[in-house]
PDB file of C-alpha atoms in Angstrom:
ATOM      1  CA  MET A   1     -20.774 -43.912 -60.601  1.00  0.00           C
ATOM      2  CA  LYS A   2     -18.814 -46.997 -60.732  1.00  0.00           C
ATOM      3  CA  GLU A   3     -18.046 -48.824 -57.455  1.00  0.00           C
ATOM      4  CA  SER A   4     -14.498 -49.606 -56.816  1.00  0.00           C
ATOM      5  CA  SER A   5     -13.329 -53.025 -57.494  1.00  0.00           C
ATOM      6  CA  LYS A   6      -9.968 -52.754 -55.727  1.00  0.00           C
ATOM      7  CA  GLU A   7      -9.264 -55.553 -53.084  1.00  0.00           C
ATOM      8  CA  LEU A   8      -8.890 -54.666 -49.370  1.00  0.00           C
ATOM      9  CA  LYS A   9      -5.198 -53.790 -48.484  1.00  0.00           C
ATOM     10  CA  ILE A  10      -4.817 -55.398 -45.367  1.00  0.00           C
ATOM     11  CA  GLY A  11      -2.736 -53.486 -42.683  1.00  0.00           C
ATOM     12  CA  LYS A  12      -0.371 -54.568 -39.998  1.00  0.00           C
ATOM     13  CA  LEU A  13      -1.934 -55.199 -36.646  1.00  0.00           C
ATOM     14  CA  SER A  14       0.666 -54.764 -33.613  1.00  0.00           C
ATOM     15  CA  ILE A  15       0.107 -56.367 -30.340  1.00  0.00           C
ATOM     16  CA  ALA A  16       2.033 -55.911 -27.222  1.00  0.00           C
ATOM     17  CA  LEU A  17       2.899 -58.853 -24.732  1.00  0.00           C
ATOM     18  CA  TYR A  18       2.539 -58.344 -20.886  1.00  0.00           C
ATOM     19  CA  LYS A  19       3.330 -60.703 -18.192  1.00  0.00           C
ATOM     20  CA  ASN A  20       0.589 -62.793 -16.197  1.00  0.00           C
ATOM     21  CA  HIS A  21       2.110 -62.558 -12.942  1.00  0.00           C
ATOM     22  CA  LEU A  22      -0.901 -64.413 -11.181  1.00  0.00           C
ATOM     23  CA  ASN A  23      -0.973 -67.189 -13.646  1.00  0.00           C
ATOM     24  CA  ALA A  24       2.554 -68.411 -13.402  1.00  0.00           C
ATOM     25  CA  LYS A  25       2.805 -72.242 -13.849  1.00  0.00           C
ATOM     26  CA  ASP A  26       5.799 -74.212 -12.474  1.00  0.00           C
ATOM     27  CA  GLY A  27       7.448 -70.964 -11.647  1.00  0.00           C
ATOM     28  CA  LYS A  28       7.205 -69.715 -15.482  1.00  0.00           C
ATOM     29  CA  ILE A  29       5.580 -66.661 -16.369  1.00  0.00           C
ATOM     30  CA  THR A  30       3.203 -66.728 -19.249  1.00  0.00           C
ATOM     31  CA  TYR A  31       2.106 -63.530 -21.312  1.00  0.00           C
ATOM     32  CA  HIS A  32      -1.068 -62.042 -22.577  1.00  0.00           C
ATOM     33  CA  ALA A  33      -1.609 -59.883 -25.629  1.00  0.00           C
ATOM     34  CA  LYS A  34      -3.194 -56.492 -26.066  1.00  0.00           C
ATOM     35  CA  VAL A  35      -3.645 -54.763 -29.399  1.00  0.00           C
ATOM     36  CA  VAL A  36      -1.434 -51.668 -29.641  1.00  0.00           C
ATOM     37  CA  ASN A  37      -3.777 -48.569 -30.118  1.00  0.00           C
ATOM     38  CA  ARG A  38      -1.767 -46.647 -32.599  1.00  0.00           C
ATOM     39  CA  ASP A  39      -4.396 -43.779 -33.241  1.00  0.00           C
ATOM     40  CA  LYS A  40      -8.083 -42.903 -33.226  1.00  0.00           C
ATOM     41  CA  ALA A  41      -9.302 -42.167 -37.088  1.00  0.00           C
ATOM     42  CA  SER A  42     -12.305 -39.917 -37.415  1.00  0.00           C
ATOM     43  CA  MET A  43     -14.839 -39.833 -40.193  1.00  0.00           C
ATOM     44  CA  ALA A  44     -12.968 -36.898 -42.049  1.00  0.00           C
ATOM     45  CA  ASP A  45      -9.604 -39.016 -41.759  1.00  0.00           C
ATOM     46  CA  ILE A  46     -11.285 -41.841 -43.451  1.00  0.00           C
ATOM     47  CA  CYS A  47     -13.058 -39.854 -46.215  1.00  0.00           C
ATOM     48  CA  ASN A  48      -9.532 -38.438 -47.017  1.00  0.00           C
ATOM     49  CA  ASP A  49      -7.921 -41.726 -47.026  1.00  0.00           C
ATOM     50  CA  ILE A  50     -10.821 -42.899 -49.607  1.00  0.00           C
ATOM     51  CA  VAL A  51      -9.903 -39.910 -51.954  1.00  0.00           C
ATOM     52  CA  ALA A  52      -6.280 -40.232 -51.425  1.00  0.00           C
ATOM     53  CA  ALA A  53      -6.545 -44.039 -52.664  1.00  0.00           C
ATOM     54  CA  GLY A  54      -8.477 -42.982 -55.591  1.00  0.00           C
ATOM     55  CA  ASP A  55     -11.571 -44.867 -54.575  1.00  0.00           C
ATOM     56  CA  ASN A  56     -13.817 -41.815 -54.372  1.00  0.00           C
ATOM     57  CA  CYS A  57     -16.083 -42.132 -57.580  1.00  0.00           C
ATOM     58  CA  GLY A  58     -15.371 -38.627 -58.266  1.00  0.00           C
ATOM     59  CA  LEU A  59     -16.522 -37.413 -54.919  1.00  0.00           C
ATOM     60  CA  THR A  60     -14.719 -34.735 -52.673  1.00  0.00           C
ATOM     61  CA  ALA A  61     -13.777 -35.876 -48.902  1.00  0.00           C
ATOM     62  CA  ASP A  62     -16.480 -33.388 -47.908  1.00  0.00           C
ATOM     63  CA  GLU A  63     -19.159 -34.863 -50.232  1.00  0.00           C
ATOM     64  CA  ILE A  64     -18.224 -38.510 -48.917  1.00  0.00           C
ATOM     65  CA  LYS A  65     -18.482 -37.086 -45.312  1.00  0.00           C
ATOM     66  CA  LYS A  66     -21.987 -35.730 -45.805  1.00  0.00           C
ATOM     67  CA  ILE A  67     -23.453 -38.677 -47.345  1.00  0.00           C
ATOM     68  CA  TRP A  68     -21.937 -40.953 -44.598  1.00  0.00           C
ATOM     69  CA  LEU A  69     -23.483 -38.459 -42.016  1.00  0.00           C
ATOM     70  CA  LYS A  70     -26.836 -38.890 -43.415  1.00  0.00           C
ATOM     71  CA  ILE A  71     -26.280 -42.902 -43.525  1.00  0.00           C
ATOM     72  CA  ASN A  72     -25.261 -42.698 -39.932  1.00  0.00           C
ATOM     73  CA  GLN A  73     -28.431 -40.619 -39.034  1.00  0.00           C
ATOM     74  CA  ALA A  74     -30.795 -43.076 -40.881  1.00  0.00           C
ATOM     75  CA  ARG A  75     -29.294 -46.002 -39.245  1.00  0.00           C
ATOM     76  CA  MET A  76     -29.422 -44.237 -35.685  1.00  0.00           C
ATOM     77  CA  LYS A  77     -33.171 -43.702 -36.328  1.00  0.00           C
ATOM     78  CA  ARG A  78     -33.703 -47.665 -37.069  1.00  0.00           C
ATOM     79  CA  LEU A  79     -31.733 -48.328 -33.895  1.00  0.00           C
ATOM     80  CA  THR A  80     -34.077 -46.176 -31.687  1.00  0.00           C
ATOM     81  CA  GLU A  81     -36.986 -48.099 -33.133  1.00  0.00           C
ATOM     82  CA  GLY A  82     -35.478 -51.619 -32.141  1.00  0.00           C
ATOM     83  CA  ILE A  83     -34.188 -52.383 -35.842  1.00  0.00           C
ATOM     84  CA  SER A  84     -30.710 -53.674 -36.285  1.00  0.00           C
ATOM     85  CA  THR A  85     -28.775 -52.442 -39.128  1.00  0.00           C
ATOM     86  CA  GLU A  86     -26.160 -54.259 -41.251  1.00  0.00           C
ATOM     87  CA  ASP A  87     -23.147 -53.522 -43.171  1.00  0.00           C
ATOM     88  CA  ASP A  88     -19.923 -55.091 -44.502  1.00  0.00           C
ATOM     89  CA  ILE A  89     -18.212 -54.762 -40.954  1.00  0.00           C
ATOM     90  CA  GLY A  90     -21.061 -56.126 -39.087  1.00  0.00           C
ATOM     91  CA  THR A  91     -24.623 -55.895 -37.562  1.00  0.00           C
ATOM     92  CA  ILE A  92     -25.417 -53.096 -34.937  1.00  0.00           C
ATOM     93  CA  TYR A  93     -28.361 -53.878 -32.731  1.00  0.00           C
ATOM     94  CA  PRO A  94     -29.763 -52.306 -29.357  1.00  0.00           C
ATOM     95  CA  SER A  95     -30.117 -54.034 -26.167  1.00  0.00           C
ATOM     96  CA  VAL A  96     -31.100 -53.509 -22.565  1.00  0.00           C
ATOM     97  CA  LYS A  97     -29.144 -53.980 -19.177  1.00  0.00           C
ATOM     98  CA  GLY A  98     -30.635 -54.136 -15.961  1.00  0.00           C
ATOM     99  CA  THR A  99     -33.065 -56.278 -13.862  1.00  0.00           C
ATOM    100  CA  PHE A 100     -36.594 -55.769 -13.295  1.00  0.00           C
ATOM    101  CA  ALA A 101     -38.420 -56.997 -10.336  1.00  0.00           C
ATOM    102  CA  ASP A 102     -41.433 -58.058 -12.111  1.00  0.00           C
ATOM    103  CA  ASP A 103     -43.273 -58.040 -15.731  1.00  0.00           C
ATOM    104  CA  GLN A 104     -44.851 -54.612 -14.452  1.00  0.00           C
ATOM    105  CA  THR A 105     -41.824 -52.679 -13.258  1.00  0.00           C
ATOM    106  CA  PRO A 106     -41.083 -49.619 -15.499  1.00  0.00           C
ATOM    107  CA  PHE A 107     -37.854 -48.816 -17.151  1.00  0.00           C
ATOM    108  CA  THR A 108     -36.006 -46.538 -14.838  1.00  0.00           C
ATOM    109  CA  LYS A 109     -32.912 -44.572 -16.005  1.00  0.00           C
ATOM    110  CA  GLY A 110     -30.004 -45.425 -13.811  1.00  0.00           C
ATOM    111  CA  ALA A 111     -31.277 -48.779 -12.852  1.00  0.00           C
ATOM    112  CA  HIS A 112     -31.562 -49.722 -16.515  1.00  0.00           C
ATOM    113  CA  THR A 113     -29.770 -48.744 -19.496  1.00  0.00           C
ATOM    114  CA  VAL A 114     -30.145 -49.059 -23.484  1.00  0.00           C
ATOM    115  CA  THR A 115     -26.810 -49.725 -25.423  1.00  0.00           C
ATOM    116  CA  VAL A 116     -25.786 -50.947 -28.620  1.00  0.00           C
ATOM    117  CA  HIS A 117     -23.661 -54.000 -29.581  1.00  0.00           C
ATOM    118  CA  LEU A 118     -21.694 -54.945 -32.860  1.00  0.00           C
ATOM    119  CA  ARG A 119     -21.693 -58.532 -34.194  1.00  0.00           C
ATOM    120  CA  PRO A 120     -18.989 -58.693 -36.699  1.00  0.00           C
ATOM    121  CA  SER A 121     -20.029 -59.737 -40.261  1.00  0.00           C
ATOM    122  CA  SER A 122     -18.608 -63.227 -41.513  1.00  0.00           C
ATOM    123  CA  LYS A 123     -16.358 -61.202 -44.004  1.00  0.00           C
ATOM    124  CA  THR A 124     -15.103 -59.208 -40.925  1.00  0.00           C
ATOM    125  CA  ALA A 125     -14.390 -62.289 -38.666  1.00  0.00           C
ATOM    126  CA  GLN A 126     -12.603 -63.890 -41.803  1.00  0.00           C
ATOM    127  CA  THR A 127     -10.611 -60.768 -42.359  1.00  0.00           C
ATOM    128  CA  MET A 128      -9.321 -60.693 -38.911  1.00  0.00           C
ATOM    129  CA  ALA A 129      -8.916 -64.217 -38.406  1.00  0.00           C
ATOM    130  CA  GLY A 130      -6.400 -64.198 -41.343  1.00  0.00           C
ATOM    131  CA  LEU A 131      -4.081 -61.546 -39.824  1.00  0.00           C
ATOM    132  CA  THR A 132      -0.830 -62.295 -38.453  1.00  0.00           C
ATOM    133  CA  PRO A 133      -0.139 -59.521 -35.857  1.00  0.00           C
ATOM    134  CA  VAL A 134       3.306 -58.252 -35.484  1.00  0.00           C
ATOM    135  CA  ILE A 135       4.526 -58.867 -31.626  1.00  0.00           C
ATOM    136  CA  THR A 136       6.073 -55.823 -30.241  1.00  0.00           C
ATOM    137  CA  GLN A 137       7.573 -55.383 -26.744  1.00  0.00           C
ATOM    138  CA  GLY A 138       5.358 -54.798 -23.998  1.00  0.00           C
ATOM    139  CA  ASN A 139       4.922 -51.627 -22.246  1.00  0.00           C
ATOM    140  CA  THR A 140       6.432 -49.832 -25.023  1.00  0.00           C
ATOM    141  CA  CYS A 141       6.173 -46.061 -25.791  1.00  0.00           C
ATOM    142  CA  HIS A 142       3.781 -45.148 -28.787  1.00  0.00           C
ATOM    143  CA  PRO A 143       3.904 -41.552 -30.181  1.00  0.00           C
ATOM    144  CA  VAL A 144       0.907 -39.529 -30.125  1.00  0.00           C
ATOM    145  CA  ILE A 145       0.500 -36.047 -31.460  1.00  0.00           C
ATOM    146  CA  GLU A 146      -2.065 -34.066 -29.237  1.00  0.00           C
ATOM    147  CA  SER A 147      -1.833 -30.529 -30.675  1.00  0.00           C
ATOM    148  CA  VAL A 148      -0.256 -28.646 -33.463  1.00  0.00           C
ATOM    149  CA  GLU A 149      -0.015 -24.640 -33.440  1.00  0.00           C
ATOM    150  CA  ASP A 150       1.632 -22.388 -36.050  1.00  0.00           C
ATOM    151  CA  MET A 151       3.264 -19.646 -33.902  1.00  0.00           C
ATOM    152  CA  ARG A 152       2.250 -16.840 -36.445  1.00  0.00           C
ATOM    153  CA  THR A 153      -1.443 -17.472 -36.794  1.00  0.00           C
ATOM    154  CA  LEU A 154      -1.675 -19.342 -33.402  1.00  0.00           C
ATOM    155  CA  THR A 155      -3.873 -22.019 -35.041  1.00  0.00           C
ATOM    156  CA  GLY A 156      -3.631 -25.598 -36.230  1.00  0.00           C
ATOM    157  CA  THR A 157      -5.203 -25.296 -39.452  1.00  0.00           C
ATOM    158  CA  THR A 158      -3.162 -22.429 -41.176  1.00  0.00           C
ATOM    159  CA  LEU A 159       0.626 -22.570 -41.757  1.00  0.00           C
ATOM    160  CA  THR A 160       3.247 -19.943 -42.388  1.00  0.00           C
ATOM    161  CA  PRO A 161       6.191 -21.590 -44.487  1.00  0.00           C
ATOM    162  CA  GLY A 162       9.331 -20.397 -42.981  1.00  0.00           C
ATOM    163  CA  GLY A 163       7.500 -20.004 -39.443  1.00  0.00           C
ATOM    164  CA  LEU A 164       7.674 -21.718 -36.342  1.00  0.00           C
ATOM    165  CA  LEU A 165       5.495 -25.062 -35.672  1.00  0.00           C
ATOM    166  CA  ASN A 166       4.838 -26.125 -32.206  1.00  0.00           C
ATOM    167  CA  ILE A 167       3.874 -29.658 -31.443  1.00  0.00           C
ATOM    168  CA  LYS A 168       2.728 -31.307 -28.369  1.00  0.00           C
ATOM    169  CA  GLY A 169       2.204 -35.035 -27.608  1.00  0.00           C
ATOM    170  CA  ARG A 170       3.297 -37.981 -25.847  1.00  0.00           C
ATOM    171  CA  ASN A 171       6.531 -39.924 -26.824  1.00  0.00           C
ATOM    172  CA  ILE A 172       6.943 -37.694 -29.885  1.00  0.00           C
ATOM    173  CA  CYS A 173      10.877 -37.281 -29.730  1.00  0.00           C
ATOM    174  CA  ILE A 174      12.371 -38.145 -33.178  1.00  0.00           C
ATOM    175  CA  THR A 175      15.096 -40.343 -32.899  1.00  0.00           C
ATOM    176  CA  GLY A 176      16.660 -43.491 -34.448  1.00  0.00           C
ATOM    177  CA  ASP A 177      18.854 -44.720 -37.292  1.00  0.00           C
ATOM    178  CA  ASP A 178      15.952 -45.848 -39.694  1.00  0.00           C
ATOM    179  CA  ASP A 179      15.825 -43.948 -43.107  1.00  0.00           C
ATOM    180  CA  SER A 180      12.149 -43.283 -42.628  1.00  0.00           C
ATOM    181  CA  VAL A 181      12.483 -41.477 -39.159  1.00  0.00           C
ATOM    182  CA  GLY A 182      11.492 -37.907 -39.381  1.00  0.00           C
ATOM    183  CA  LEU A 183       8.660 -35.438 -39.454  1.00  0.00           C
ATOM    184  CA  TYR A 184       6.538 -35.099 -42.710  1.00  0.00           C
ATOM    185  CA  PHE A 185       4.007 -32.845 -44.241  1.00  0.00           C
ATOM    186  CA  GLU A 186       1.995 -35.212 -46.428  1.00  0.00           C
ATOM    187  CA  ASN A 187      -0.279 -34.156 -49.191  1.00  0.00           C
ATOM    188  CA  VAL A 188      -3.836 -35.251 -48.225  1.00  0.00           C
ATOM    189  CA  LEU A 189      -4.881 -35.754 -51.761  1.00  0.00           C
ATOM    190  CA  ASP A 190      -1.701 -37.497 -52.792  1.00  0.00           C
ATOM    191  CA  ALA A 191       0.193 -39.483 -49.825  1.00  0.00           C
ATOM    192  CA  GLU A 192       3.271 -39.954 -52.045  1.00  0.00           C
ATOM    193  CA  GLU A 193       4.006 -36.532 -51.962  1.00  0.00           C
ATOM    194  CA  ALA A 194       5.469 -35.705 -48.764  1.00  0.00           C
ATOM    195  CA  VAL A 195       8.037 -32.964 -47.455  1.00  0.00           C
ATOM    196  CA  LYS A 196      10.342 -34.149 -44.767  1.00  0.00           C
ATOM    197  CA  VAL A 197      11.556 -31.595 -42.319  1.00  0.00           C
ATOM    198  CA  SER A 198      15.319 -30.986 -42.464  1.00  0.00           C
ATOM    199  CA  ALA A 199      17.019 -32.093 -39.221  1.00  0.00           C
ATOM    200  CA  LYS A 200      18.572 -28.718 -39.024  1.00  0.00           C
ATOM    201  CA  ASP A 201      15.240 -27.056 -38.949  1.00  0.00           C
ATOM    202  CA  LEU A 202      14.229 -29.102 -35.800  1.00  0.00           C
ATOM    203  CA  GLY A 203      14.761 -27.107 -32.722  1.00  0.00           C
ATOM    204  CA  THR A 204      13.196 -28.510 -29.843  1.00  0.00           C
ATOM    205  CA  ASN A 205      12.987 -32.377 -29.826  1.00  0.00           C
ATOM    206  CA  SER A 206      11.791 -33.717 -26.656  1.00  0.00           C
ATOM    207  CA  ARG A 207       9.355 -36.503 -25.515  1.00  0.00           C
ATOM    208  CA  ASN A 208       6.388 -34.218 -25.243  1.00  0.00           C
ATOM    209  CA  ASN A 209       7.351 -31.165 -27.242  1.00  0.00           C
ATOM    210  CA  LEU A 210       8.708 -30.521 -30.822  1.00  0.00           C
ATOM    211  CA  CYS A 211       9.556 -27.111 -32.264  1.00  0.00           C
ATOM    212  CA  LEU A 212      10.447 -26.739 -35.926  1.00  0.00           C
ATOM    213  CA  ILE A 213      10.618 -24.250 -38.909  1.00  0.00           C
ATOM    214  CA  ILE A 214       7.712 -25.003 -41.383  1.00  0.00           C
ATOM    215  CA  PRO A 215       9.488 -26.143 -44.841  1.00  0.00           C
ATOM    216  CA  ASP A 216       9.146 -23.571 -47.627  1.00  0.00           C
ATOM    217  CA  ALA A 217       8.685 -26.324 -50.137  1.00  0.00           C
ATOM    218  CA  LEU A 218       4.885 -26.848 -49.004  1.00  0.00           C
ATOM    219  CA  LYS A 219       2.448 -25.619 -51.906  1.00  0.00           C
ATOM    220  CA  GLU A 220       0.365 -22.682 -51.623  1.00  0.00           C
ATOM    221  CA  GLY A 221      -3.311 -23.677 -51.482  1.00  0.00           C
ATOM    222  CA  CYS A 222      -2.690 -27.588 -50.819  1.00  0.00           C
ATOM    223  CA  CYS A 223      -3.838 -29.529 -47.655  1.00  0.00           C
ATOM    224  CA  TYR A 224      -1.397 -31.386 -45.574  1.00  0.00           C
ATOM    225  CA  ARG A 225      -1.566 -33.549 -42.679  1.00  0.00           C
ATOM    226  CA  LEU A 226       1.552 -34.059 -40.334  1.00  0.00           C
ATOM    227  CA  LYS A 227       3.103 -37.321 -40.054  1.00  0.00           C
ATOM    228  CA  LEU A 228       5.790 -38.401 -37.357  1.00  0.00           C
ATOM    229  CA  VAL A 229       7.955 -41.322 -37.635  1.00  0.00           C
ATOM    230  CA  THR A 230      10.129 -42.336 -34.695  1.00  0.00           C
ATOM    231  CA  GLN A 231      12.195 -45.337 -33.080  1.00  0.00           C
ATOM    232  CA  PHE A 232      11.753 -43.662 -29.754  1.00  0.00           C
ATOM    233  CA  ASN A 233      11.723 -46.110 -26.897  1.00  0.00           C
ATOM    234  CA  GLY A 234      11.893 -43.871 -24.026  1.00  0.00           C
ATOM    235  CA  ASN A 235      15.473 -43.482 -24.449  1.00  0.00           C
ATOM    236  CA  LYS A 236      17.142 -41.376 -27.264  1.00  0.00           C
ATOM    237  CA  LYS A 237      20.125 -43.627 -27.287  1.00  0.00           C
ATOM    238  CA  VAL A 238      18.033 -47.066 -27.323  1.00  0.00           C
ATOM    239  CA  PHE A 239      16.019 -47.371 -30.429  1.00  0.00           C
ATOM    240  CA  ARG A 240      13.028 -49.580 -30.863  1.00  0.00           C
ATOM    241  CA  LYS A 241      13.442 -52.178 -33.768  1.00  0.00           C
ATOM    242  CA  GLU A 242      10.568 -50.912 -35.820  1.00  0.00           C
ATOM    243  CA  PRO A 243       9.817 -47.269 -36.443  1.00  0.00           C
ATOM    244  CA  GLN A 244       6.405 -46.159 -35.077  1.00  0.00           C
ATOM    245  CA  THR A 245       4.113 -43.749 -36.879  1.00  0.00           C
ATOM    246  CA  ALA A 246       1.822 -41.088 -35.598  1.00  0.00           C
ATOM    247  CA  TYR A 247      -0.613 -38.509 -37.310  1.00  0.00           C
ATOM    248  CA  ALA A 248      -1.659 -35.107 -35.864  1.00  0.00           C
ATOM    249  CA  THR A 249      -4.871 -35.887 -33.851  1.00  0.00           C
ATOM    250  CA  ALA A 250      -5.796 -31.998 -33.503  1.00  0.00           C
ATOM    251  CA  THR A 251      -9.047 -30.866 -34.841  1.00  0.00           C
ATOM    252  CA  PRO A 252      -9.179 -30.961 -37.968  1.00  0.00           C
ATOM    253  CA  LYS A 253      -6.808 -33.827 -38.277  1.00  0.00           C
ATOM    254  CA  VAL A 254      -6.240 -33.087 -41.973  1.00  0.00           C
ATOM    255  CA  ALA A 255      -3.409 -30.892 -41.180  1.00  0.00           C
ATOM    256  CA  VAL A 256      -3.380 -27.572 -42.745  1.00  0.00           C
ATOM    257  CA  THR A 257      -3.966 -24.946 -45.644  1.00  0.00           C
ATOM    258  CA  ILE A 258      -1.179 -22.956 -46.767  1.00  0.00           C
ATOM    259  CA  THR A 259      -1.647 -19.210 -46.970  1.00  0.00           C
ATOM    260  CA  GLU A 260       0.837 -16.199 -47.544  1.00  0.00           C
TER     261      GLU A 260
END
């Protein structure tokens, strides 16, 4: 198997600014930044990203995941033996917290803890240092999809084309004037193949709940993940400048298999 030689595609890091009320200087308020936590990617998500990008060396997402699990288990064993492990992201190493009265005091759970730390590699440090984050408005609303349920199968993993789909989450109201705004069923194996839900098929469209008709255009036997793009900013009439994207976070995240 040949290793991929593709260069890393740098993502777009968003940060939000918040007022430093306690550190005002000469009556002027300064701001501190926080990274906007857009979502949490699972091991399955990353494996599917690798397959979709064509960097999978002929392996399926499940095969990649199995190998990754074995690697993690081997690294965990090394950590429990006091051995640090290193990869392109950085070095993971164990450490102990807590104070001991003298050199004969035994380790006591509760008073002492064993934990792990990550020391970034030079490659990771250089990559992050080279980023120019996009500054967004502080305290803004970011969409999060928490659950997806097919109203006929009562699952989040089997869809019924033409049936109803109920979605729950936070700040998921679909609104905005950008052409990208909408709800998409994105093919897991080909991100360029995405079926957009028609506006007329979107019933409930609120901050915490969406209810829609599942598109008939979805291919039987294919696997899709749900992608939401919105400019919702807490007010349906006031749009944020840049659209925000959220993927389904239900288990499994890789959305659904189509059946008759």
